[in-house]
XYZ file of C-alpha atoms in Angstrom:
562
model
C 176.699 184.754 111.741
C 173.985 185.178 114.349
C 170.449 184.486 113.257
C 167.766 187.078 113.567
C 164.780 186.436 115.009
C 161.764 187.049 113.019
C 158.994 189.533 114.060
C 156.569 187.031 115.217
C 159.085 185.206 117.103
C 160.225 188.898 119.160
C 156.053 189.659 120.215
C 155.718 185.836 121.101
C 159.111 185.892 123.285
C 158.297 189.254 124.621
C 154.293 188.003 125.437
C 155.754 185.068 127.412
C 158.176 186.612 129.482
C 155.693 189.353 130.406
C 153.383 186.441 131.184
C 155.577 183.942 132.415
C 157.743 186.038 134.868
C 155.231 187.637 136.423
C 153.140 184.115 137.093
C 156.422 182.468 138.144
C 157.179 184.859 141.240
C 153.624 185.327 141.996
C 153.275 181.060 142.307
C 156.477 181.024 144.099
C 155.683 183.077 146.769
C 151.910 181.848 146.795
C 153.442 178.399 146.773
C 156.304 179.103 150.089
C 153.364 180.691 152.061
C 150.594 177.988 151.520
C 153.343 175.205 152.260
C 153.945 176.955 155.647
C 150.065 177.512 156.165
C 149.405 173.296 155.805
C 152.379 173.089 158.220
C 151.287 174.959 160.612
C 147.862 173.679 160.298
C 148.928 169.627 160.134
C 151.183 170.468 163.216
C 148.109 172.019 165.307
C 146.333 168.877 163.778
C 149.015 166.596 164.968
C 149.038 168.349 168.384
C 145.369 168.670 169.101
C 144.790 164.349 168.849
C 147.902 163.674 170.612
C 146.769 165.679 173.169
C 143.117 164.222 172.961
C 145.172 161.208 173.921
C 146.479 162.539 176.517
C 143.348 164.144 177.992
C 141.288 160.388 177.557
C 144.402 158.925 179.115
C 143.706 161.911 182.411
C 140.176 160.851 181.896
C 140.619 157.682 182.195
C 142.652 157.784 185.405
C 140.260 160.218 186.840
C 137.575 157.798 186.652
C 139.671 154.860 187.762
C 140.571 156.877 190.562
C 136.998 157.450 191.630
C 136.345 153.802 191.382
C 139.730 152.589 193.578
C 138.631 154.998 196.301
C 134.979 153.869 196.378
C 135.975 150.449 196.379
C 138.770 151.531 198.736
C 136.085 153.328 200.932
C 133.741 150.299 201.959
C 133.783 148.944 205.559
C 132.672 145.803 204.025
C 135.940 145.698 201.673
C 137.839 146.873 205.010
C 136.194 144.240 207.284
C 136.827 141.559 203.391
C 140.375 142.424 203.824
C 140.726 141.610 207.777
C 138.944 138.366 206.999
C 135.638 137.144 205.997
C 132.946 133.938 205.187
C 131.840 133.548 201.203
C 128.745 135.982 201.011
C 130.870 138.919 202.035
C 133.296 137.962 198.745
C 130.205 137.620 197.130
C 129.189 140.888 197.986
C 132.389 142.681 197.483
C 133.209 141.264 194.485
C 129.274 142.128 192.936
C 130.056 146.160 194.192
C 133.252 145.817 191.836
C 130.921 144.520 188.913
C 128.657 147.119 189.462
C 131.221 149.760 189.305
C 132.657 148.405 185.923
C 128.912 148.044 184.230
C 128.604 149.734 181.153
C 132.342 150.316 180.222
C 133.360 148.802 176.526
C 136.511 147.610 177.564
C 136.374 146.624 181.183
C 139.518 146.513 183.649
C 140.372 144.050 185.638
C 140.275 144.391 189.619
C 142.093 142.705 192.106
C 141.508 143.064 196.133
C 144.150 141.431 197.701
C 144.784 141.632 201.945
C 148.490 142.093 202.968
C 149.575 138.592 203.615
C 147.707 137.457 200.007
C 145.270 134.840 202.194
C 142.094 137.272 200.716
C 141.857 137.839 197.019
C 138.510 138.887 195.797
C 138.491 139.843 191.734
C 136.855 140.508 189.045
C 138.971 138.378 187.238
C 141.563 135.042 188.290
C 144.170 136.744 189.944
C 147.533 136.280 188.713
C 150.329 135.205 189.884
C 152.542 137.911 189.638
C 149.983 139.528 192.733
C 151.533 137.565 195.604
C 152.229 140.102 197.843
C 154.363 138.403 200.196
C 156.570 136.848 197.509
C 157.149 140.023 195.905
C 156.505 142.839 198.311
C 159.332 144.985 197.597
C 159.659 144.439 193.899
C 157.693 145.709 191.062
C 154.120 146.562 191.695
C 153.914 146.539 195.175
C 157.178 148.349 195.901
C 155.666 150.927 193.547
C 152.640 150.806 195.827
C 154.560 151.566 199.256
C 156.424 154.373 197.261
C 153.038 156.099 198.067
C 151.160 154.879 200.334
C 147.887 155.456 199.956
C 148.241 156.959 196.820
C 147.030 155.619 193.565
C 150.089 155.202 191.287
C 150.626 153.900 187.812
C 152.761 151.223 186.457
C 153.269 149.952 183.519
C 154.434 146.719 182.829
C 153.799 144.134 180.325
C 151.872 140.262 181.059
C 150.011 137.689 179.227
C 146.851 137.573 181.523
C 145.112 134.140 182.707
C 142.266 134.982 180.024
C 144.720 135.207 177.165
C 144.900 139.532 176.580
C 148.171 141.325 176.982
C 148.023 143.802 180.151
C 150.180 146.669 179.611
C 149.563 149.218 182.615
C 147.856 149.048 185.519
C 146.919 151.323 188.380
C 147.654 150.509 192.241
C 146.855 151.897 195.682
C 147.677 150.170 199.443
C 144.273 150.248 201.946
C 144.919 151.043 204.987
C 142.688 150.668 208.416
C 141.473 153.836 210.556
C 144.882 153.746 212.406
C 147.041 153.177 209.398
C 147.594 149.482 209.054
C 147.764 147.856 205.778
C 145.240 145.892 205.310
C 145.787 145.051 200.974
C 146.421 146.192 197.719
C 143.835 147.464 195.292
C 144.779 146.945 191.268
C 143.342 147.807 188.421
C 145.012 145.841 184.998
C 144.347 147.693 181.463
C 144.778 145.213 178.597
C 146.330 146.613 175.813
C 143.182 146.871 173.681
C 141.699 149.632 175.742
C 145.191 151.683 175.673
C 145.040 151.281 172.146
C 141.823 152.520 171.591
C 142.937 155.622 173.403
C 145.794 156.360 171.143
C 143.602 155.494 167.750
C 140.073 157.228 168.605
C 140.846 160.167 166.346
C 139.245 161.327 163.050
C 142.630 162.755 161.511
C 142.922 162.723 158.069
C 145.932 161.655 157.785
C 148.060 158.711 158.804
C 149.726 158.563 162.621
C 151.347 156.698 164.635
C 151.408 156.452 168.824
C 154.607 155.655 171.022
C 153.408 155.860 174.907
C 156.343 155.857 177.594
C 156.565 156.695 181.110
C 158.709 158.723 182.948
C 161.565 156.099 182.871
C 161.140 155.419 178.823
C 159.743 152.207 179.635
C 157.061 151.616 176.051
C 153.595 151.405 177.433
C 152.591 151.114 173.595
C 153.646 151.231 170.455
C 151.257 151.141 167.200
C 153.726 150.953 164.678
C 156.133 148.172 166.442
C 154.030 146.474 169.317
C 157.016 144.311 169.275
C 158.952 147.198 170.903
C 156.378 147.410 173.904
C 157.812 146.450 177.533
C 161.012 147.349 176.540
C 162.991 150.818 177.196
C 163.343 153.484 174.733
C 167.033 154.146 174.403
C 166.833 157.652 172.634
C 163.546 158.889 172.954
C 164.468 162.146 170.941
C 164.547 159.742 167.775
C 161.354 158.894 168.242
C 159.563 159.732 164.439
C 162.961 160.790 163.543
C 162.252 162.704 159.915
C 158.553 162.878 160.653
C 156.627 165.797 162.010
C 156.378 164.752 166.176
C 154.259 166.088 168.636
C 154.725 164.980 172.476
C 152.135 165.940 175.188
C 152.347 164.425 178.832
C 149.366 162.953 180.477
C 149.685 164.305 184.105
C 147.458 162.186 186.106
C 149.337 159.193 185.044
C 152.688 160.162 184.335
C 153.041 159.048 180.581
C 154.214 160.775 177.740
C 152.457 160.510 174.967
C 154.759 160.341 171.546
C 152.231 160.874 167.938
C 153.842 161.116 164.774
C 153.200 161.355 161.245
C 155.264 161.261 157.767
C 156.636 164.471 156.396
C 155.712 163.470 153.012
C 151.891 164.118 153.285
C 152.463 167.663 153.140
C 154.319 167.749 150.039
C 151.345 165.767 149.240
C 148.494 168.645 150.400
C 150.910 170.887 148.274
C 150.133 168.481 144.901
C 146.753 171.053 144.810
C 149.075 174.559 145.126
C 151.470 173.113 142.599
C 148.403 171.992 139.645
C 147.153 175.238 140.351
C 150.252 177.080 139.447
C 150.715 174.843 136.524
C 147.183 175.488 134.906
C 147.809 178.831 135.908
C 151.016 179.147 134.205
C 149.669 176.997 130.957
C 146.503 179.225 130.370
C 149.058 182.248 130.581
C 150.884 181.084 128.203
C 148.635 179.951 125.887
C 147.021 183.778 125.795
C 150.605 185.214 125.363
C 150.596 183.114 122.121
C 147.201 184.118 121.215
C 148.128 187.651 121.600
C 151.225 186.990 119.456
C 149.624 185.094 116.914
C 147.011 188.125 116.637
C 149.361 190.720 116.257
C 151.740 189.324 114.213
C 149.165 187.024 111.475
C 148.955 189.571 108.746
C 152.948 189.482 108.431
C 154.056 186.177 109.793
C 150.911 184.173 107.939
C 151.984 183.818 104.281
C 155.871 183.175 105.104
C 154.926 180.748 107.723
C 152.269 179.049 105.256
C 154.929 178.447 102.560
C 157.320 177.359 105.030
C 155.096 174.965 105.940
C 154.364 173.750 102.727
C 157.592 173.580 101.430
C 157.835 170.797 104.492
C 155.218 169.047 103.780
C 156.637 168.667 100.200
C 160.257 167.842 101.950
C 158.149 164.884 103.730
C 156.930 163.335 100.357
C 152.785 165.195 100.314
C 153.099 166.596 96.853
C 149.646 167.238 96.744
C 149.984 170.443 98.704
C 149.335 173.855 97.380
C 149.495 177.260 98.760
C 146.155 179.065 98.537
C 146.387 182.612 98.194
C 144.351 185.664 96.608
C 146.997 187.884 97.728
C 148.247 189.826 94.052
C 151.524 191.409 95.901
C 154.748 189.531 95.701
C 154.015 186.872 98.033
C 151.189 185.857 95.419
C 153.856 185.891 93.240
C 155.760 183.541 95.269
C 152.418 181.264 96.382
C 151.958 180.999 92.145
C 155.895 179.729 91.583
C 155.396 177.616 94.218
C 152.335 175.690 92.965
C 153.980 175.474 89.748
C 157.029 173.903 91.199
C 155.164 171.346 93.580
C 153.434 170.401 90.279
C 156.314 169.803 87.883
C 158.191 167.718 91.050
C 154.884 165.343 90.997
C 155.158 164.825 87.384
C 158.641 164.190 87.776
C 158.638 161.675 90.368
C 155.419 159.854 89.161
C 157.092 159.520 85.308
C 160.342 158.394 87.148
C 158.143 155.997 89.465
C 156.284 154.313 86.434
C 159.946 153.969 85.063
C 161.134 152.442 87.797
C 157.815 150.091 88.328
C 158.396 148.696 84.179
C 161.935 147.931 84.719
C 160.945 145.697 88.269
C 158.257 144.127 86.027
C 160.397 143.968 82.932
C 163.205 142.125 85.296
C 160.354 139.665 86.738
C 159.164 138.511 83.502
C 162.576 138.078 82.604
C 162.975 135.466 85.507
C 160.113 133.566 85.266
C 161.032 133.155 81.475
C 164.325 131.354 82.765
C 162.027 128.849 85.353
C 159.643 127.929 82.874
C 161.510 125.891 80.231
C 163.839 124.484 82.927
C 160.463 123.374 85.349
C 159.175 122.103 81.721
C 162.124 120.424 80.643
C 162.269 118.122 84.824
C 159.014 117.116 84.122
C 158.984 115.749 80.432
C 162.432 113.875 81.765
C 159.972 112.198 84.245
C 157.262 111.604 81.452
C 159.841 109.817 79.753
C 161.049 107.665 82.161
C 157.680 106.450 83.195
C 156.801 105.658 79.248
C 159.931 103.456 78.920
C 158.706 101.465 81.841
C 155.275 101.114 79.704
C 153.504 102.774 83.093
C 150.287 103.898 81.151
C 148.155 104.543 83.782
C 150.996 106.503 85.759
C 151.078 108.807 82.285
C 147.932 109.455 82.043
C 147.997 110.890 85.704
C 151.423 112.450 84.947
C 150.279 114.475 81.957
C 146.746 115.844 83.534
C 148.852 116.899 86.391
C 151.237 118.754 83.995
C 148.534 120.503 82.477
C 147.113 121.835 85.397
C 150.384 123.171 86.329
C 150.940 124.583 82.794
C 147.916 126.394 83.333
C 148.614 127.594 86.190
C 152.093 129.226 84.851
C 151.071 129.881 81.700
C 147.412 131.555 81.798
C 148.547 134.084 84.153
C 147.001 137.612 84.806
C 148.941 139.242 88.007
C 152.232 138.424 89.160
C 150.908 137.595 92.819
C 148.834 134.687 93.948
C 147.803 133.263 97.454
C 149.768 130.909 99.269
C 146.997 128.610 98.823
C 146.713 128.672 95.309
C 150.415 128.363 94.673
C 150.575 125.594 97.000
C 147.687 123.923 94.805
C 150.051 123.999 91.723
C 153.011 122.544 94.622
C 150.304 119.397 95.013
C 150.086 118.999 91.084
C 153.901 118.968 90.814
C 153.805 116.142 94.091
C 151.695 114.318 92.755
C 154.236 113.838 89.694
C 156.570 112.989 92.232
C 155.052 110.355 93.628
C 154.447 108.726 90.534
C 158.436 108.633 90.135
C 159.181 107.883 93.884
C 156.694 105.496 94.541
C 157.312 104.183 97.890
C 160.155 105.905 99.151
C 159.006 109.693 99.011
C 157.340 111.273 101.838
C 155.785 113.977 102.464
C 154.677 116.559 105.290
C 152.678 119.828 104.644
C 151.783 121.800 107.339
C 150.165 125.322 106.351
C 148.512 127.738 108.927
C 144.959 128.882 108.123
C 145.806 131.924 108.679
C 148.364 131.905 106.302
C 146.519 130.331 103.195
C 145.394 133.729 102.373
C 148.727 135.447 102.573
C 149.639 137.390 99.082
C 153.142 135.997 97.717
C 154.721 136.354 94.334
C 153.710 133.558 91.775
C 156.104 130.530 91.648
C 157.921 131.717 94.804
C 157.965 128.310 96.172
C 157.589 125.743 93.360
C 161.641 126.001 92.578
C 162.243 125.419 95.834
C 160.639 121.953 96.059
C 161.550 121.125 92.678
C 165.102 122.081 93.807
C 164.494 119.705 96.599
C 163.189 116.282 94.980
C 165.727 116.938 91.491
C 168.774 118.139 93.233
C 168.411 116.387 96.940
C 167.101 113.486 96.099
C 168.135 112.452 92.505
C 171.052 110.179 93.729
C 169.609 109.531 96.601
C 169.317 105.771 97.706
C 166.440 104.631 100.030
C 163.858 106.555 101.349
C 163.701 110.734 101.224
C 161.422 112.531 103.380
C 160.399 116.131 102.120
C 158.994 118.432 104.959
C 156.750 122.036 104.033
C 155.779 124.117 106.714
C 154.165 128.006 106.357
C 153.062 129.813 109.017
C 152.265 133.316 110.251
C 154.942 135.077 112.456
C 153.560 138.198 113.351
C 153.673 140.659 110.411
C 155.765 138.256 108.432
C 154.930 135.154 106.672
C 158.041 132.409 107.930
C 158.201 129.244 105.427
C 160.664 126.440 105.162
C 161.651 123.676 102.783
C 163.651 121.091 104.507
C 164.350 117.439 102.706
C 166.621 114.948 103.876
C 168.776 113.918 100.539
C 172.547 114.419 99.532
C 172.541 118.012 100.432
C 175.762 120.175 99.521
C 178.983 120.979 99.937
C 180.539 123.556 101.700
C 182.127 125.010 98.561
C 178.681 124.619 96.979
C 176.881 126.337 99.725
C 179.041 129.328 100.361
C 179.180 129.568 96.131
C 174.881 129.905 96.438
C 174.704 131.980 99.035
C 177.231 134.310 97.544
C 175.254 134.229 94.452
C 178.272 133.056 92.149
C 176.887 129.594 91.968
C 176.007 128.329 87.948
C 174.619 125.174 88.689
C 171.091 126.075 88.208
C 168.512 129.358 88.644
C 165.801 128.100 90.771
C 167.410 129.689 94.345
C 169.229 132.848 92.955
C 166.151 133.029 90.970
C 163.639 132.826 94.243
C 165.933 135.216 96.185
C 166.495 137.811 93.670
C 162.860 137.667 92.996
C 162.295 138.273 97.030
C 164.553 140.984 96.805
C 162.677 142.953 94.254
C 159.703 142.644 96.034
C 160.279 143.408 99.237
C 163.624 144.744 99.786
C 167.403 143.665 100.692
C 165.890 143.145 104.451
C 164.522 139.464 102.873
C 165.415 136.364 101.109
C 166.831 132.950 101.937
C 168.364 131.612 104.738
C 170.114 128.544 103.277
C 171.317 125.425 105.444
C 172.950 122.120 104.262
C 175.332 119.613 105.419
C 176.719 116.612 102.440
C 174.977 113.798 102.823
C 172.576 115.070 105.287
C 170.176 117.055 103.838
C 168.884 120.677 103.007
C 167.161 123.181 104.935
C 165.886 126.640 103.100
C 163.710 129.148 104.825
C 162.391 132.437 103.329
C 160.731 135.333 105.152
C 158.534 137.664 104.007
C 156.205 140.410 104.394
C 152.811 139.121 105.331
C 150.082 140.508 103.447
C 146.817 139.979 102.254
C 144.873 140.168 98.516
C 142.940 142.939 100.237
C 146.337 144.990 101.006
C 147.829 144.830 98.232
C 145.297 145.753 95.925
């Protein structure tokens, strides 16, 4: 049968969706139209620095083209180039100083006469300038393309001074009549190029490919390892990136800037919070709209509801208050009653349950005591027959203590330390009877002295270990304690080196069907009641070998448990 929905529930659903809708088709189109407006307005971003680049890259050939034809210009470089003594190098070579001053990164410039006998420089010359070795290749040839003419070309060297040159700018000189007389170059390292491409303020992340008009790679800022090398498919370029591409004229260069795709989606992060808080304040006044409209009605049934929950979850403390005197005060009033009769209930059936667990314990630390009792008179007597008076004497203080410590009891839960003090009284028996051949290793944590434990948890278990392990033992037994903290969990082990046990015997113990004594069923049925079927003993032996028990436990302190 289909469930009807409650009043409340119909305002709050209609309250959202009158909200909701509304909000959600008013951010969706806000959201579409501000994602094209940062598109638009990274693209004219984009656009506007790549073609600043473009623009410094005209500027700078417009003022390397003013300084090749001043240079270019001078009778003295003319009369340089047709021969001439040391001062007129000297002097041509200071004019193309002078025209560099005050640039941050200087180009080179080479003056070199047609047959390559005249060089005059700012720099060495290199030499890859030897115009008669390489007159119609590379440079040069580009030179007598257009003579006259100041052409670019790029090309990629390691100059004499150790920077990368990466395009350079080149013109013939010619005499009155037309005879060439040399070659004027002008080398840009790659550091100036680069600071072309990169002096831009964007906020945002680009890259720069520059190529020329044969898609040779002046430059490349992401991959300089691409540079001097051709550009198979220019078009992919930025390929899934936003790519803008604006030509620098003077110099015949294209110049490629690109930038990821993602930081838009990024710019939209604002848009998008905004339509969230948008969308979470609307709905949060839908359901304060619903709430007020609907409290008088939807109150009382929603606060029983809750409180029969809370009651579900174990708080039987919780009561419905109400002045109402129509029938849901009826209902609030059998309600109260009803919580308080199911506390009664469960506390009278929780006391039961706590004097049977108590009733149980006593019953097995009545079977330990006469059996610890009747192991140590055994040993009292043995030591009397061999007239050991002083051994006695030592025996039977030690008993009392530990008599006292069983007997005179007022909780059912002591310390680790404390039961490991009665432990030391019992040892101390043992060495008596042992002598020389028993030894011993106890190794407690601090931490774990003050650990809360059932009383005589671990005595059965060592008295287990020196009756049972090492009673027939011949030669020397070693008996090793070690507690520790693990955690939330206090980890001990009992581990002796005497006849140990059979198979038969062990699986017969750890089944629990074993009759040959009560200490271990009696330690791990005492766990058990404690703390749960989660703990107990883990039980290890081998015949002839030895024993190894371990017990886990919760760990808890005096404090805790109180």
């Amino acid at each position: 049968m289909r469930r009807k929905l409650s009043f409340y529930n119909k305002l709050l659903i209609f309250f959202v969706l009158v909200g909701v809708i509304p909000l959600l088709i008013i951010g969706s189109m806000t959201y579409g139209f501000s994602k094209r407006f940062f598109l638009e307005q990274y693209r004219q971003q984009l656009h506007d620095k790549v073609a600043g680049a473009a623009e410094r890259f005209d500027a700078l050939a417009e003022e390397y083209d003013g300084i090749m034809n001043t240079i270019g210009e001078l009778p003295e470089v003319r009369q340089a180039l047709l021969g001439g003594n040391a001062e007129l190098k000297k002097n041509v070579e200071q004019r193309m100083h002078l025209l560099l001053a005050g640039k941050k990164n200087k180009a080179a410039i080479y003056l070199i006469n047609a047959d390559g006998s005249a060089r005059y420089s700012t720099r060495e010359l290199p030499s890859i300038y030897n115009p008669v070795k390489y007159r119609g290749w590379g440079i040069f040839r580009t030179a007598h393309e257009a003579e006259g003419e100041i052409r670019a070309y790029p090309h990629a060297y390691e100059s004499l001074q150790g920077d990368k040159v990466v395009l350079s700018l080149v013109q013939t000189v010619h005499s009155a009549s037309g005879e060439l007389l040399g070659y004027l170059i002008v080398d840009f390292p790659r550091s100036l190029i680069a600071d072309i491409v990169s002096a831009y303020d964007a906020p945002f992340a680009m890259d720069f490919v520059v190529l020329d008009g044969h898609a040779y790679t002046v430059i490349h800022t992401k991959q300089p390892e691409r540079e001097g090398t051709l550009e198979r498919d220019p078009a992919e370029i930025g390929s899934g990136d936003l790519l803008q591409v604006v030509a620098s004229k003077k110099l015949g260069l294209s110049v490629y800037g690109y930038s990821p795709g993602a930081i838009v989606e990024q710019s939209m992060g604002f848009i998008q919070t905004l339509f969230a808080v948008a969308a979470a304040v609307s709905f949060v006044i839908c359901l304060w709209c619903a709430y007020k409209l609907s409290k008088y009605v939807s109150k009382p049934i929603f606060e029983l509801a809750h409180s029969m929950k809370r009651i579900s979850m174990g708080d039987l403390a919780v009561r419905i208050e109400s002045r109402r005197v129509d029938e849901f005060g009826i209902v609030a009033s059998g309600f109260n009653a009803m919580a308080t009769q199911i506390k009664d209930l469960i506390a009278s059936a929780k006391d039961e349950q706590r004097r049977l667990r108590i009733a149980e314990i006593k019953a097995l630390q009545a079977q330990l005591n006469p059996h610890f009792i009747y192991n140590t008179l055994d040993l009292i007597k043995w030591n009397a027959k061999m007239n050991q008076t002083k051994e006695i004497g030592g025996i039977v203080v030690q008993l009392a203590r530990l008599l006292r410590g069983m007997i005179h009891v007022d909780d059912e839960e002591t310390t680790l330390g404390a039961e490991m003090e009665l432990i030391e009284h019992y040892l101390y028996i043992q060495r008596i009877r042992f002598a020389d051949r028993l030894s011993m290793e106890i190794r407690i944590d601090e931490e774990a002295l003050d650990a809360t434990i059932p009383r005589l948890l671990l005595h059965p278990l060592v008295e287990n270990a020196i009756v049972h392990g090492f009673e027939n033992k011949v030669g020397n037994v070693d008996l090793s304690i070690v507690c520790r903290r693990s955690g939330d969990e206090l980890e001990v082990e009992i581990k002796d080196n005497g006849i140990g046990m059979s198979e038969e015997t062990l699986a017969a113990i750890r089944g629990g069907t074993h009759q040959g004594g009560i200490g271990i069923n009696n330690v791990h049925n005492r766990i058990r009641l404690y703390y749960g079927e989660a703990y107990g003993l883990d039980i290890d032996s081998e015949s002839g070998v030895g024993t190894r028990i371990s017990l886990r436990i919760p760990y808890r302190r005096k404090e805790e448990t109180a």
